[in-house]
């Protein structure tokens, strides 16, 4: 039985005010892609940061038998990697050096990497996200979208059990949005990785996720396969918009008509 | 395969980049350039692919050949960086020898070498000039430059601020104040030798100031500008406090105090040199061990933490190192400005921000600049020995202004 990720009674506060409180979710299974959707300030980023060990939290987050919240950061980082929403700074490091830096920062799961193996792995991931031709270019010379891809490569290179992506495609053009979604889904399947990502585009969330968790004001409003979690009622209740959600074969068609008064 | 700076590197049929200091330039290449510069790998590009790449589009499926070429180019960059570091060592030795040879009675380079390695072959006065007067002076220049520049490099990284340095953010001023307080009040602690009170007090004051800066840098309220402004406020505050101490100081203490504020190598002693050398020797391995973590921190704090870096701990230990380096340097030569700012920036321009290269390069650049500043302090006004702090400020102020006026790209 492969290790699942369990979240039980998770609570996290921001500036003394609880953002999420007593949040529990059904286990996440290896190889699955989950989208976390919801309005602004719903607690999505806080939840991801708490899972990554970056935000103080109470409750339990278990990966197999391990209590992740009790682990020191370096051990936590063996299993979980978080890709923040903000783009990497414009620094005088090449894309390759940035990804290699992510691998050198602390040991990843598996046998220790030689320098050659580490550089090879870094470059492979850079090519996977589609910026192999920019591998030697400085992060201070890249566009916003390219820096977002570089950031994704840094997170993917660590090949964690749990990959947390905070709006990973917000700066990307249409081509790269789809390319990243396909890649994330493929790697999740191949590596048995659990991907949890915050997305704002419901159509993309519906198309590329196995499971959608709808969060509002720190509470779970819906949780299940996209067709179950995304409904006209949820749109109205959570986003305050009037919309239609129709199942069309394997696809979910979402149309937003107007905002509610 | 070697890819030299300025060469065009063709990687397979699709990926291609113009190699410049280990990073491909943003300039779009054209077939014209490729025809002029030649193509490594012997393959020219079909026009349609070149056009495609020029517009920044395209799917790049890396082949084994691509990968090998990129990794080879990266290895070449690393070798070149190693050569640059070696060049800096050579430059440092040259500047050190030049420093010893310059002064009121100029010495030939050969005599300097004899004086260092076979002093018996020189006259007694020449031996004294080289070994007693100029050698400690020149060694102190190297060590102070190295210490301040390394401290500046670490400070710029952990505070995420290109304008950070011990001098610009008030750490040197705080150390001066600590030293001044020890001199004027004559305070002593049990079990601490009297000679150590001044450096110790300088260290405590310097550490307190970096703790304040760190707390501010971490608070969400203050942006990058806030930290710099706070640092400037620290400079003024501690300068005012030192002035106050000067006002109440005895005649003897006053003459010592003036020395701190000027920043001069004139009082270099073997004891001071040994202390600074020991501090550097203790700090260096820890700096080196933190290099990878610092590189990761440059990618962003959340990223670094998610990659397993305990950023708080990294900052705290780095601040301890910065305090030790800045305070010891200030304790023996007074406040010497801008080395900690200029050194790391030159190093960064030459070698990028992989801290495994940046930290040693900053250290070496600082040593070279300081040795050259020491030479300048002796030759700028013939017959007069200027305090070296004045020279470093004359070099540093224009660089500081350039950094402020340049649109910061490391926000």
XYZ file of C-alpha atoms in Angstrom:
672
model
C 0.000 0.000 0.000
C 1.766 3.205 -1.155
C 1.984 6.159 1.222
C -0.926 8.564 1.048
C -1.057 12.158 2.279
C -3.543 12.766 5.046
C -4.637 16.120 6.407
C -6.391 15.997 9.721
C -7.660 18.952 11.764
C -5.199 21.377 10.166
C -5.246 24.936 11.462
C -3.159 27.949 10.484
C -3.425 31.616 11.383
C -2.257 34.784 9.761
C -1.532 37.791 11.944
C -3.299 36.113 14.865
C -6.454 35.503 12.803
C -7.233 31.889 11.914
C -7.224 31.404 8.136
C -7.926 27.688 8.160
C -9.224 25.879 11.191
C -9.768 22.189 11.765
C -9.427 21.375 8.079
C -9.583 17.672 7.239
C -9.474 16.110 3.775
C -9.785 12.607 2.375
C -6.333 11.092 1.727
C -4.437 12.119 -1.399
C -3.220 9.144 -3.373
C 0.093 8.804 -5.236
C -0.083 9.691 -8.908
C -3.056 12.002 -8.453
C -3.433 15.626 -9.508
C -5.599 17.800 -7.281
C -6.618 21.380 -7.950
C -7.302 23.730 -5.087
C -9.698 26.425 -6.229
C -11.583 29.200 -4.521
C -11.892 32.966 -4.333
C -9.107 35.309 -3.227
C -8.212 35.066 0.467
C -9.850 31.642 0.769
C -6.734 30.249 2.467
C -5.386 28.322 -0.530
C -1.826 29.629 -0.313
C -1.808 29.344 3.483
C -2.888 25.710 3.161
C -0.109 24.940 0.678
C 2.502 26.761 2.775
C 1.346 24.925 5.888
C 1.653 21.593 4.053
C 5.137 22.618 2.930
C 6.182 23.361 6.499
C 6.633 27.060 5.734
C 3.701 28.320 7.789
C 3.176 27.422 11.446
C 0.254 25.000 11.686
C -1.464 22.787 14.173
C -3.183 19.479 13.510
C -1.677 16.590 11.612
C -0.255 16.140 8.122
C 0.814 12.533 7.613
C 2.671 10.974 4.726
C 2.490 7.240 5.325
C 3.456 6.948 8.978
C 5.409 10.235 9.107
C 4.033 13.261 10.846
C 5.322 15.894 8.425
C 4.634 18.849 10.723
C 6.957 17.381 13.347
C 9.865 16.973 10.918
C 12.735 19.468 10.705
C 12.603 21.525 7.508
C 15.437 19.636 5.790
C 13.662 16.295 6.356
C 10.288 17.741 5.392
C 11.880 18.974 2.148
C 12.856 15.437 1.186
C 9.197 14.608 0.659
C 7.455 17.881 -0.081
C 8.369 20.730 -2.437
C 6.489 23.992 -2.746
C 6.586 26.265 -5.775
C 5.574 29.752 -4.629
C 3.284 31.993 -6.586
C 5.885 34.777 -6.828
C 8.348 34.602 -9.696
C 12.031 33.947 -8.926
C 14.073 37.093 -8.424
C 16.083 38.466 -11.305
C 19.444 37.223 -10.133
C 22.734 36.557 -11.896
C 22.230 32.793 -11.871
C 21.565 30.824 -15.023
C 18.432 28.669 -15.254
C 20.692 25.621 -14.915
C 22.440 27.019 -11.831
C 19.063 27.824 -10.272
C 17.769 24.274 -10.706
C 21.102 22.810 -9.591
C 20.878 25.153 -6.580
C 17.471 23.694 -5.687
C 19.023 20.217 -5.755
C 22.131 21.205 -3.795
C 20.189 23.024 -1.069
C 19.403 19.838 0.863
C 19.405 16.108 0.107
C 16.530 14.777 -1.981
C 15.021 11.313 -1.584
C 17.065 8.509 -3.063
C 20.807 7.950 -3.281
C 23.134 10.967 -3.071
C 23.731 12.576 -6.453
C 27.186 13.064 -7.913
C 27.844 16.502 -9.369
C 27.529 15.170 -12.930
C 24.287 13.335 -12.128
C 22.920 16.426 -10.413
C 23.644 18.669 -13.404
C 22.220 16.056 -15.789
C 19.028 15.806 -13.757
C 18.721 19.601 -13.596
C 19.105 19.970 -17.343
C 16.655 17.158 -18.068
C 13.923 18.911 -16.086
C 14.689 22.260 -17.711
C 14.140 20.595 -21.075
C 10.928 18.960 -19.868
C 9.381 22.320 -18.988
C 10.398 23.585 -22.414
C 13.224 26.036 -21.783
C 16.212 23.829 -22.583
C 17.358 26.503 -25.017
C 17.508 28.970 -22.105
C 19.438 26.681 -19.740
C 22.541 28.850 -19.720
C 20.691 32.150 -19.742
C 20.591 34.260 -16.575
C 17.351 34.527 -14.597
C 17.907 38.290 -14.865
C 17.524 38.011 -18.640
C 14.294 36.005 -18.809
C 10.687 37.037 -19.281
C 8.149 36.510 -16.494
C 6.777 33.368 -18.094
C 10.222 31.894 -18.574
C 11.080 32.592 -14.958
C 7.898 30.805 -13.913
C 8.979 27.800 -15.966
C 12.427 27.988 -14.345
C 10.720 28.016 -10.945
C 8.666 24.953 -11.890
C 11.841 23.187 -13.046
C 13.458 23.902 -9.652
C 10.535 22.261 -7.860
C 10.223 19.311 -10.266
C 13.943 18.567 -10.123
C 13.665 17.566 -6.462
C 11.153 14.910 -7.550
C 9.235 15.010 -4.267
C 6.444 12.679 -3.186
C 4.201 15.713 -2.707
C 4.467 18.631 -5.129
C 2.646 21.819 -4.151
C 2.226 24.365 -6.934
C 0.857 27.823 -6.188
C -0.607 29.227 -9.411
C 2.032 27.552 -11.564
C 0.730 28.834 -14.892
C -0.306 32.406 -14.006
C 2.418 34.000 -16.155
C 2.324 31.540 -19.048
C 0.914 31.806 -22.545
C -1.698 29.343 -23.740
C 0.816 26.913 -25.230
C 2.909 26.671 -22.091
C -0.163 26.491 -19.833
C -1.207 23.308 -21.576
C 2.334 22.011 -21.857
C 2.841 22.428 -18.098
C -0.488 20.789 -17.258
C 0.284 17.794 -19.472
C 3.769 17.508 -18.013
C 2.570 17.730 -14.415
C -0.065 15.077 -15.025
C 2.406 12.778 -16.794
C 5.077 13.124 -14.090
C 2.497 12.569 -11.355
C 1.516 9.292 -13.006
C 5.077 8.181 -13.820
C 6.660 9.082 -10.488
C 3.664 8.364 -8.275
C 3.818 11.994 -7.177
C 0.895 13.700 -5.445
C 0.352 17.100 -7.024
C -1.758 19.715 -5.271
C -2.003 23.001 -7.116
C -3.794 26.286 -6.701
C -5.462 27.340 -9.939
C -7.777 30.166 -10.886
C -8.773 28.846 -14.290
C -11.662 26.460 -13.587
C -11.639 25.031 -17.118
C -7.999 24.034 -16.787
C -8.581 22.718 -13.270
C -11.495 20.611 -14.523
C -9.617 19.322 -17.571
C -6.331 18.341 -15.889
C -7.216 17.313 -12.345
C -8.390 14.038 -10.896
C -9.819 15.833 -7.924
C -10.931 19.378 -7.178
C -11.069 20.879 -3.681
C -13.088 24.085 -3.428
C -12.011 26.310 -0.558
C -13.744 29.448 0.737
C -12.987 31.314 3.946
C -10.777 28.445 5.066
C -13.538 25.847 4.736
C -13.939 23.035 2.231
C -17.027 23.814 0.148
C -16.722 20.859 -2.237
C -14.287 18.028 -2.769
C -14.357 15.325 -5.432
C -13.886 14.620 -9.121
C -14.171 17.844 -11.166
C -17.703 17.047 -12.362
C -18.876 16.711 -8.770
C -16.931 19.530 -7.164
C -17.613 22.187 -9.779
C -21.323 22.964 -10.141
C -23.523 25.972 -10.799
C -24.375 26.031 -7.079
C -20.718 26.096 -6.064
C -20.028 28.874 -8.580
C -22.843 30.940 -7.109
C -22.046 30.184 -3.497
C -18.262 30.473 -3.638
C -17.512 32.850 -6.488
C -20.769 34.851 -6.471
C -21.195 34.334 -10.213
C -23.990 32.887 -12.316
C -22.737 30.101 -14.520
C -23.561 26.848 -16.225
C -21.662 23.612 -15.870
C -22.380 20.840 -18.384
C -20.855 17.431 -18.800
C -19.889 16.795 -22.423
C -18.471 13.301 -22.680
C -15.258 13.358 -20.689
C -15.173 17.162 -20.698
C -16.750 19.592 -18.326
C -18.023 22.756 -20.008
C -18.097 25.775 -17.746
C -19.691 29.019 -18.897
C -19.869 32.092 -16.705
C -22.733 34.451 -17.552
C -22.541 37.251 -15.019
C -21.664 38.222 -11.504
C -24.453 37.923 -8.985
C -25.925 41.114 -7.549
C 33.851 20.720 -26.115
C 35.025 24.126 -24.994
C 32.905 27.201 -25.502
C 34.839 30.393 -24.987
C 33.208 33.640 -24.023
C 31.999 35.417 -27.092
C 31.651 32.315 -29.171
C 28.517 31.028 -30.759
C 27.578 27.615 -29.607
C 25.478 25.472 -31.834
C 23.816 22.657 -30.050
C 22.313 20.094 -32.334
C 19.976 21.502 -34.863
C 17.577 23.287 -32.566
C 18.868 24.775 -29.321
C 21.473 27.463 -29.687
C 22.840 30.133 -27.433
C 25.413 32.866 -27.444
C 27.718 32.097 -24.536
C 28.707 35.049 -22.404
C 30.107 34.541 -18.911
C 28.321 31.278 -18.432
C 24.960 32.657 -19.344
C 23.582 32.979 -22.796
C 23.044 36.568 -23.805
C 19.554 37.822 -24.423
C 20.595 39.202 -27.757
C 18.908 37.290 -30.503
C 21.469 35.801 -32.775
C 21.230 35.857 -36.490
C 22.751 33.800 -39.197
C 24.975 36.771 -39.977
C 26.550 36.539 -36.549
C 26.919 32.832 -36.922
C 28.666 33.300 -40.254
C 31.004 35.897 -38.771
C 31.807 34.048 -35.569
C 31.761 30.525 -36.866
C 29.727 27.757 -35.390
C 31.065 25.346 -32.818
C 29.949 21.870 -33.650
C 30.305 22.564 -37.349
C 26.637 22.750 -38.109
C 24.954 25.854 -39.446
C 21.311 26.547 -38.900
C 18.542 26.373 -41.417
C 17.073 29.850 -41.835
C 13.594 28.835 -40.685
C 14.865 27.481 -37.333
C 16.988 30.548 -36.740
C 14.034 32.803 -37.433
C 11.875 30.671 -35.219
C 14.332 30.943 -32.339
C 14.788 34.659 -32.879
C 11.130 35.101 -32.155
C 11.521 33.169 -28.949
C 9.017 30.475 -29.810
C 9.330 26.838 -30.472
C 9.263 23.437 -28.887
C 12.682 22.360 -27.806
C 13.021 18.643 -27.528
C 16.461 18.152 -26.077
C 18.557 15.407 -27.555
C 21.534 13.735 -25.931
C 23.708 15.863 -28.192
C 22.040 19.081 -26.978
C 22.437 18.092 -23.375
C 26.079 17.133 -23.682
C 26.825 20.440 -25.397
C 25.053 22.528 -22.762
C 26.781 20.677 -19.935
C 30.125 21.072 -21.711
C 29.493 24.800 -22.048
C 28.653 24.978 -18.349
C 31.816 23.090 -17.412
C 33.817 25.501 -19.560
C 32.219 28.395 -17.661
C 33.223 26.810 -14.385
C 36.788 26.356 -15.567
C 36.865 29.975 -16.666
C 35.624 31.040 -13.252
C 38.397 29.017 -11.667
C 40.884 30.829 -13.884
C 39.420 34.194 -12.892
C 39.807 33.285 -9.215
C 43.394 32.253 -9.869
C 43.959 35.535 -11.703
C 42.643 37.386 -8.655
C 45.106 35.562 -6.408
C 47.961 36.576 -8.719
C 46.664 40.144 -8.824
C 46.440 40.167 -5.029
C 50.059 39.042 -4.682
C 51.161 41.665 -7.225
C 49.235 44.418 -5.423
C 50.688 43.260 -2.099
C 54.262 43.483 -3.426
C 53.546 46.854 -5.026
C 52.121 48.042 -1.710
C 55.353 47.129 0.085
C 57.510 48.748 -2.578
C 55.696 52.113 -2.454
C 56.267 54.687 0.234
C 58.460 57.646 1.174
C 61.543 55.676 0.127
C 60.567 53.601 -2.910
C 61.975 50.099 -3.124
C 62.637 47.952 -6.161
C 60.426 44.892 -6.516
C 63.488 42.649 -6.351
C 64.495 44.203 -3.031
C 61.005 43.621 -1.706
C 61.250 39.932 -2.617
C 64.701 39.722 -1.034
C 63.392 41.506 2.043
C 60.601 38.943 2.368
C 62.544 35.777 1.660
C 66.265 36.544 2.180
C 66.420 39.627 4.402
C 70.116 39.049 5.177
C 71.014 40.295 1.716
C 69.598 43.774 2.394
C 70.914 46.635 4.523
C 69.578 46.941 8.046
C 67.435 50.029 7.307
C 65.887 48.319 4.268
C 65.171 45.249 6.340
C 63.457 47.394 8.945
C 61.398 49.287 6.377
C 60.181 46.102 4.715
C 59.697 43.781 7.659
C 58.849 46.116 10.501
C 57.039 48.976 8.767
C 55.495 47.958 5.461
C 54.882 44.238 5.760
C 52.299 44.399 8.583
C 50.761 47.380 6.844
C 50.427 45.552 3.507
C 49.212 42.320 5.100
C 46.615 44.264 7.067
C 45.376 45.845 3.814
C 44.827 42.402 2.291
C 43.117 40.951 5.351
C 40.886 43.966 6.029
C 39.850 44.112 2.370
C 39.094 40.392 2.355
C 37.145 40.516 5.626
C 35.015 43.537 4.728
C 34.271 42.330 1.216
C 33.279 38.847 2.356
C 31.075 40.414 5.031
C 29.503 42.649 2.361
C 28.812 39.719 0.028
C 27.092 37.719 2.771
C 25.162 40.765 3.920
C 23.876 41.556 0.438
C 22.603 37.993 0.110
C 20.980 37.505 3.494
C 19.351 40.956 3.502
C 18.520 40.585 -0.194
C 19.794 44.084 -0.776
C 22.465 45.146 -3.276
C 23.264 48.267 -1.255
C 24.041 46.376 1.932
C 27.553 46.442 3.331
C 28.996 46.832 6.818
C 29.799 50.480 6.092
C 26.652 51.663 4.312
C 24.255 50.081 6.816
C 25.948 51.316 9.960
C 27.679 48.128 11.166
C 31.093 49.762 10.905
C 29.771 52.869 12.682
C 28.335 50.692 15.430
C 31.677 48.926 15.819
C 33.388 52.315 16.005
C 30.988 53.350 18.716
C 31.614 50.127 20.651
C 35.361 50.636 20.371
C 35.048 54.320 21.340
C 32.989 53.416 24.370
C 35.650 50.968 25.522
C 38.435 53.490 24.976
C 36.729 56.412 26.700
C 35.140 54.586 29.609
C 38.024 52.175 30.093
C 35.527 49.456 31.019
C 36.812 45.984 31.679
C 35.360 42.550 32.225
C 36.669 39.795 34.441
C 38.674 37.133 32.544
C 38.929 39.360 29.471
C 42.426 40.789 28.784
C 42.462 44.575 28.587
C 43.731 44.465 24.975
C 40.629 42.558 23.976
C 38.069 44.942 25.441
C 38.137 47.287 22.463
C 37.626 44.629 19.762
C 35.120 42.800 21.958
C 33.065 45.907 22.509
C 33.268 46.689 18.791
C 31.950 43.200 18.078
C 29.052 43.455 20.529
C 27.941 46.804 19.092
C 28.309 45.537 15.512
C 26.290 42.415 16.273
C 23.543 44.439 17.920
C 23.304 46.610 14.815
C 23.090 43.634 12.432
C 20.406 42.068 14.605
C 18.385 45.256 14.294
C 18.879 45.283 10.528
C 17.893 41.645 10.244
C 14.739 42.121 12.291
C 13.780 45.011 10.045
C 14.585 43.111 6.851
C 12.348 40.273 8.035
C 9.417 42.435 9.022
C 6.952 42.786 6.213
C 6.505 46.490 6.828
C 9.941 47.549 5.632
C 10.872 47.039 2.009
C 14.338 47.156 0.580
C 14.380 50.951 0.858
C 13.339 50.736 4.491
C 16.374 48.658 5.382
C 18.733 51.039 3.596
C 17.150 54.086 5.240
C 17.327 52.407 8.632
C 20.988 51.616 8.000
C 21.659 55.237 7.129
C 19.898 56.257 10.333
C 22.218 53.885 12.207
C 25.258 55.509 10.563
C 24.129 58.969 11.712
C 23.150 57.795 15.176
C 26.427 56.044 15.901
C 28.462 58.858 14.363
C 26.658 61.296 16.668
C 27.320 59.043 19.657
C 31.006 58.779 18.729
C 31.121 62.582 18.438
C 29.556 62.827 21.885
C 32.221 60.511 23.284
C 34.898 62.603 21.570
C 33.462 65.658 23.262
C 33.801 64.160 26.731
C 37.005 62.186 26.055
C 40.400 62.918 27.577
C 43.135 64.248 25.307
C 44.740 60.822 25.001
C 41.485 59.001 24.289
C 40.546 61.655 21.766
C 43.628 61.023 19.636
C 42.760 57.334 19.573
C 39.156 58.085 18.647
C 40.077 60.254 15.698
C 41.983 57.287 14.344
C 38.817 55.143 14.298
C 36.786 57.621 12.368
C 39.494 58.165 9.731
C 40.155 54.515 8.935
C 43.888 54.028 8.582
C 46.300 51.125 8.200
C 48.887 53.171 10.072
C 48.505 51.333 13.348
C 48.692 47.817 11.989
C 50.361 45.577 14.546
C 51.326 41.928 14.409
C 48.866 41.273 17.225
C 46.023 42.870 15.282
C 47.041 40.988 12.158
C 47.069 37.687 13.991
C 43.627 38.338 15.459
C 42.113 39.259 12.104
C 43.808 36.271 10.459
C 42.382 33.952 13.104
C 38.894 35.436 12.719
C 39.080 34.987 8.940
C 40.389 31.444 9.308
C 37.547 30.554 11.671
C 34.848 32.248 9.590
C 35.902 31.003 6.145
C 34.975 27.311 6.485
C 31.542 28.266 7.806
C 31.019 30.741 4.981
C 32.050 28.076 2.517
C 29.651 25.565 4.029
C 26.803 28.071 3.713
C 27.560 28.825 0.049
C 24.966 26.452 -1.450
C 22.307 27.616 1.004
C 23.029 31.228 0.078
C 22.743 30.437 -3.620
C 19.352 28.847 -2.912
C 18.320 31.896 -0.883
C 18.930 34.070 -3.952
C 16.052 32.175 -5.618
C 13.664 33.554 -2.983
C 13.083 32.908 0.699
C 10.041 30.624 0.346
C 11.780 28.641 -2.358
C 14.934 28.243 -0.284
C 12.912 27.071 2.721
C 10.934 24.671 0.571
C 14.269 23.276 -0.655
C 15.108 22.528 2.972
C 17.119 25.603 3.993
C 16.543 26.828 7.535
C 16.707 30.476 6.511
C 16.491 31.873 10.052
C 19.459 29.831 11.126
C 21.349 30.699 7.955
C 20.737 34.416 8.588
C 21.661 34.247 12.239
C 24.983 32.487 11.648
C 25.773 34.703 8.701
C 25.131 37.776 10.872
C 27.511 36.373 13.478
C 30.166 36.005 10.786
C 29.500 39.490 9.415
C 29.751 41.004 12.892
C 33.000 39.182 13.632
C 34.565 40.189 10.315
C 33.420 43.820 10.319
C 34.077 44.375 14.021
C 37.590 42.902 13.942
C 38.499 44.882 10.844
C 37.135 48.090 12.376
C 38.748 47.365 15.747
C 42.241 47.417 14.231
C 42.043 49.929 11.388
C 38.950 52.040 12.097
C 36.028 52.523 9.731
C 37.034 51.847 6.152
C 34.187 52.464 3.805
C 32.784 50.943 0.644
C 35.115 47.939 0.279
C 32.257 45.732 1.453
C 30.025 47.248 -1.217
C 32.346 47.484 -4.201
C 34.165 44.145 -3.763
C 31.083 41.892 -3.970
C 29.641 43.858 -6.883
C 32.765 43.455 -8.974
C 32.873 39.767 -8.037
C 29.215 39.344 -9.002
C 29.729 41.060 -12.346
C 32.669 38.775 -13.108
C 31.363 35.455 -11.795
C 27.603 35.582 -11.221
C 25.845 34.575 -8.024
C 26.747 30.946 -7.503
C 28.111 31.557 -4.008
C 30.702 28.811 -4.330
C 32.405 31.276 -6.652
C 30.955 34.569 -5.437
C 32.176 34.295 -1.841
C 35.849 33.528 -2.616
C 35.770 36.051 -5.452
C 34.398 38.758 -3.154
C 37.084 38.019 -0.613
C 39.827 38.228 -3.246
C 38.395 41.337 -4.914
C 38.226 43.108 -1.562
C 41.841 42.206 -0.814
C 43.020 43.463 -4.220
C 41.064 46.747 -4.025
C 42.279 47.407 -0.504
C 45.924 46.748 -1.431
C 45.604 49.074 -4.425
C 43.873 51.701 -2.261
C 46.786 51.443 0.137
C 49.201 52.078 -2.741
C 47.110 55.062 -3.857
C 47.037 56.462 -0.320
C 50.828 56.709 -0.508
C 51.240 58.104 -4.022
C 48.212 60.419 -4.475
C 49.822 63.309 -2.583
C 53.618 62.908 -2.817
C 55.205 62.809 0.600
C 51.885 62.535 2.407
C 50.300 59.346 3.700
C 46.540 59.724 3.381
C 44.312 57.632 5.650
C 43.281 54.733 3.438
C 39.605 55.210 4.396
C 39.621 58.457 2.429
C 40.892 56.653 -0.682
C 38.355 53.805 -0.455
C 35.577 56.359 -0.101
C 36.831 58.200 -3.170
C 36.635 54.920 -5.105
C 33.457 53.718 -3.424
C 31.191 56.743 -3.578
C 30.923 56.816 -7.404
C 30.221 53.071 -7.427
C 27.586 53.505 -4.716
C 25.895 56.252 -6.740
C 25.984 54.094 -9.863
C 24.267 51.275 -7.989
C 21.559 53.620 -6.725
C 20.978 55.218 -10.115
C 20.979 51.906 -11.952
C 17.513 50.414 -12.005
C 17.831 47.627 -9.472
C 17.259 44.277 -11.140
C 17.475 42.315 -7.916
C 14.357 43.667 -6.273
